[in-house]
Amino acid sequence: MELQTRSVISPIGTLCLYASGPALVALALPGGDEELRAWLARRFGDFRTRSESDPAGAASALRAYFAGELAALDRIEVDPGGTSFQRSVWMELRRIPPGTAISYACLASRVRRPKAMRAVGAANGSNPIPLVLPCHRVVAADGTLCGYGGGLEAKQWLLVHEKALASGAWRLELPSSQLPLL
């Protein structure tokens, strides 16, 4: 198996991209490349890498995203692997629009597993394609930042970049079961 790869310098550090054919299969945040390569070996077995200028179009889409074109990541075809439950969580992440943060409870409701917040959190934490499958848009129920493989500073930078910070408070979308009663 041969994967196309490229490193991209970004405001949150160097990102390492891995693609198979037309689909991005992994993205390593700064400091996470060794762990991600081990995950790729479990998924694909023995693999080699070949440097390519724009694997799966992800390098150019990431540059556009960091330049302010927030919808650019939606153009990237992805193949994250994983279990059917993990894929349901990861693909639901793509439905969270830039500028919005949701709670783990909201994400669990969206995948029709409202009582599985911990399982949803674990799937979110094992996301092999962060940024493109925007797990940084998931925050604690009270709106505080928690758990991000790239570090909380990077998560905060991404949310500010996407303008999820409005009037000093996160725009947090909650499931109807968590809305305050009026």
CSV table of C-alpha atoms in Angstrom, one decimal:
chain,number,residue,atom,x,y,z
A,1,MET,CA,0.0,0.0,0.0
A,2,GLU,CA,1.3,3.4,-0.9
A,3,LEU,CA,0.0,6.6,0.7
A,4,GLN,CA,0.6,10.1,-0.7
A,5,THR,CA,1.9,12.5,1.9
A,6,ARG,CA,2.7,16.2,2.4
A,7,SER,CA,3.5,18.4,5.3
A,8,VAL,CA,1.8,21.8,5.4
A,9,ILE,CA,2.9,24.7,7.6
A,10,SER,CA,0.0,26.3,9.3
A,11,PRO,CA,-0.7,28.9,12.1
A,12,ILE,CA,-1.1,26.0,14.6
A,13,GLY,CA,2.0,24.2,13.5
A,14,THR,CA,3.1,21.6,10.8
A,15,LEU,CA,0.3,19.3,9.7
A,16,CYS,CA,1.1,16.0,8.0
A,17,LEU,CA,-1.4,14.7,5.4
A,18,TYR,CA,-1.9,11.2,4.2
A,19,ALA,CA,-4.1,10.3,1.2
A,20,SER,CA,-5.0,7.1,-0.6
A,21,GLY,CA,-6.0,7.9,-4.2
A,22,PRO,CA,-8.6,10.8,-4.2
A,23,ALA,CA,-9.4,10.6,-0.4
A,24,LEU,CA,-7.6,12.0,2.6
A,25,VAL,CA,-7.2,9.1,5.1
A,26,ALA,CA,-5.3,10.9,7.9
A,27,LEU,CA,-4.1,14.3,9.1
A,28,ALA,CA,-1.6,14.5,11.9
A,29,LEU,CA,-1.6,17.6,14.1
A,30,PRO,CA,1.7,18.9,15.4
A,31,GLY,CA,3.4,16.3,17.5
A,32,GLY,CA,1.0,13.5,16.5
A,33,ASP,CA,2.6,12.1,13.4
A,34,GLU,CA,4.3,9.1,15.1
A,35,GLU,CA,1.0,8.0,16.8
A,36,LEU,CA,-0.9,8.5,13.5
A,37,ARG,CA,1.6,6.4,11.5
A,38,ALA,CA,1.0,3.6,14.0
A,39,TRP,CA,-2.7,3.9,13.5
A,40,LEU,CA,-2.2,3.9,9.7
A,41,ALA,CA,-0.1,0.7,10.0
A,42,ARG,CA,-3.0,-1.0,12.0
A,43,ARG,CA,-5.5,0.1,9.3
A,44,PHE,CA,-3.4,-0.6,6.2
A,45,GLY,CA,-0.7,-3.0,7.3
A,46,ASP,CA,2.7,-2.3,5.7
A,47,PHE,CA,2.6,0.9,3.8
A,48,ARG,CA,5.0,3.3,2.1
A,49,THR,CA,4.7,7.0,1.6
A,50,ARG,CA,5.3,9.0,-1.5
A,51,SER,CA,5.6,12.8,-1.3
A,52,GLU,CA,3.0,14.6,-3.4
A,53,SER,CA,2.4,18.3,-3.8
A,54,ASP,CA,-1.3,18.2,-3.0
A,55,PRO,CA,-2.6,14.8,-1.9
A,56,ALA,CA,-6.4,14.6,-2.3
A,57,GLY,CA,-6.4,18.3,-2.8
A,58,ALA,CA,-6.0,18.7,0.9
A,59,ALA,CA,-2.9,20.9,1.0
A,60,SER,CA,-4.4,23.6,-1.2
A,61,ALA,CA,-7.8,23.3,0.7
A,62,LEU,CA,-6.0,23.7,4.1
A,63,ARG,CA,-4.1,26.8,2.8
A,64,ALA,CA,-7.4,28.3,1.6
A,65,TYR,CA,-9.0,27.5,5.0
A,66,PHE,CA,-6.2,29.2,6.9
A,67,ALA,CA,-6.4,32.2,4.5
A,68,GLY,CA,-10.0,32.7,5.6
A,69,GLU,CA,-12.0,30.5,3.2
A,70,LEU,CA,-13.6,28.4,5.9
A,71,ALA,CA,-15.7,26.2,3.6
A,72,ALA,CA,-12.6,25.1,1.7
A,73,LEU,CA,-12.3,22.0,3.9
A,74,ASP,CA,-15.7,20.7,2.7
A,75,ARG,CA,-14.1,20.1,-0.8
A,76,ILE,CA,-11.8,17.4,0.6
A,77,GLU,CA,-13.0,13.8,0.0
A,78,VAL,CA,-12.3,11.7,3.1
A,79,ASP,CA,-12.0,8.0,4.0
A,80,PRO,CA,-11.5,7.8,7.8
A,81,GLY,CA,-11.9,4.1,8.2
A,82,GLY,CA,-13.0,3.1,11.7
A,83,THR,CA,-16.1,1.3,12.9
A,84,SER,CA,-19.6,2.2,11.7
A,85,PHE,CA,-20.2,4.1,15.0
A,86,GLN,CA,-17.0,6.0,14.7
A,87,ARG,CA,-17.8,6.9,11.1
A,88,SER,CA,-21.2,8.1,12.1
A,89,VAL,CA,-19.7,10.4,14.7
A,90,TRP,CA,-16.9,11.6,12.4
A,91,MET,CA,-19.2,12.3,9.4
A,92,GLU,CA,-21.6,14.2,11.7
A,93,LEU,CA,-18.7,16.5,12.7
A,94,ARG,CA,-18.7,17.7,9.1
A,95,ARG,CA,-22.2,19.0,9.5
A,96,ILE,CA,-21.2,21.4,12.2
A,97,PRO,CA,-20.8,24.7,10.4
A,98,PRO,CA,-17.8,27.0,10.9
A,99,GLY,CA,-18.5,29.5,13.6
A,100,THR,CA,-20.5,27.1,15.7
A,101,ALA,CA,-19.5,24.9,18.7
A,102,ILE,CA,-21.6,22.1,19.9
A,103,SER,CA,-21.6,20.0,23.1
A,104,TYR,CA,-20.8,16.3,23.3
A,105,ALA,CA,-24.4,15.8,24.3
A,106,CYS,CA,-25.6,17.6,21.2
A,107,LEU,CA,-23.3,15.4,19.1
A,108,ALA,CA,-24.6,12.3,20.8
A,109,SER,CA,-28.1,13.4,20.0
A,110,ARG,CA,-27.3,14.0,16.4
A,111,VAL,CA,-26.0,10.5,15.9
A,112,ARG,CA,-29.2,9.2,17.6
A,113,ARG,CA,-27.3,7.9,20.7
A,114,PRO,CA,-28.2,10.6,23.3
A,115,LYS,CA,-27.0,8.4,26.2
A,116,ALA,CA,-23.7,7.6,24.6
A,117,MET,CA,-21.8,10.8,25.4
A,118,ARG,CA,-18.7,9.0,26.5
A,119,ALA,CA,-18.6,6.8,23.5
A,120,VAL,CA,-19.1,9.8,21.3
A,121,GLY,CA,-16.3,11.6,23.1
A,122,ALA,CA,-14.0,8.6,22.6
A,123,ALA,CA,-14.9,8.5,18.9
A,124,ASN,CA,-14.3,12.2,18.6
A,125,GLY,CA,-10.9,11.8,20.3
A,126,SER,CA,-9.8,9.1,17.9
A,127,ASN,CA,-10.7,11.2,14.8
A,128,PRO,CA,-7.9,10.4,12.2
A,129,ILE,CA,-8.7,13.6,10.1
A,130,PRO,CA,-8.9,16.5,12.5
A,131,LEU,CA,-9.7,19.9,11.1
A,132,VAL,CA,-11.3,18.4,8.0
A,133,LEU,CA,-13.6,16.4,10.3
A,134,PRO,CA,-13.8,19.3,12.7
A,135,CYS,CA,-13.7,17.8,16.2
A,136,HIS,CA,-12.4,21.1,17.4
A,137,ARG,CA,-16.0,22.4,17.2
A,138,VAL,CA,-17.1,20.1,20.1
A,139,VAL,CA,-16.8,21.6,23.5
A,140,ALA,CA,-18.0,20.8,27.1
A,141,ALA,CA,-21.7,21.3,27.9
A,142,ASP,CA,-20.9,24.6,29.7
A,143,GLY,CA,-19.0,25.9,26.7
A,144,THR,CA,-15.5,25.4,28.1
A,145,LEU,CA,-12.8,24.0,25.9
A,146,CYS,CA,-11.7,20.4,26.5
A,147,GLY,CA,-9.8,17.6,24.9
A,148,TYR,CA,-8.0,18.3,21.7
A,149,GLY,CA,-5.1,16.3,20.2
A,150,GLY,CA,-3.5,19.5,19.0
A,151,GLY,CA,-3.8,21.1,22.4
A,152,LEU,CA,-6.3,23.6,23.8
A,153,GLU,CA,-4.4,26.6,22.5
A,154,ALA,CA,-4.7,25.3,18.9
A,155,LYS,CA,-8.4,24.5,19.5
A,156,GLN,CA,-9.0,28.0,20.8
A,157,TRP,CA,-7.1,29.5,17.8
A,158,LEU,CA,-9.2,27.5,15.4
A,159,LEU,CA,-12.5,28.5,17.0
A,160,VAL,CA,-11.5,32.2,17.0
A,161,HIS,CA,-10.3,31.8,13.4
A,162,GLU,CA,-13.8,30.5,12.5
A,163,LYS,CA,-15.4,33.3,14.5
A,164,ALA,CA,-17.1,30.9,16.9
A,165,LEU,CA,-16.4,33.5,19.6
A,166,ALA,CA,-19.2,36.0,19.6
A,167,SER,CA,-19.5,38.9,22.2
A,168,GLY,CA,-17.1,37.2,24.6
A,169,ALA,CA,-19.1,33.9,24.7
A,170,TRP,CA,-19.0,30.7,22.5
A,171,ARG,CA,-22.0,30.3,20.2
A,172,LEU,CA,-22.9,27.0,21.7
A,173,GLU,CA,-25.6,24.9,20.1
A,174,LEU,CA,-27.4,22.6,22.5
A,175,PRO,CA,-29.9,19.8,21.9
A,176,SER,CA,-33.4,20.8,22.7
A,177,SER,CA,-33.3,18.6,25.9
A,178,GLN,CA,-30.6,20.9,27.3
A,179,LEU,CA,-32.2,24.2,26.5
A,180,PRO,CA,-33.3,26.2,29.6
A,181,LEU,CA,-37.0,26.3,30.3
A,182,LEU,CA,-38.6,29.7,29.9
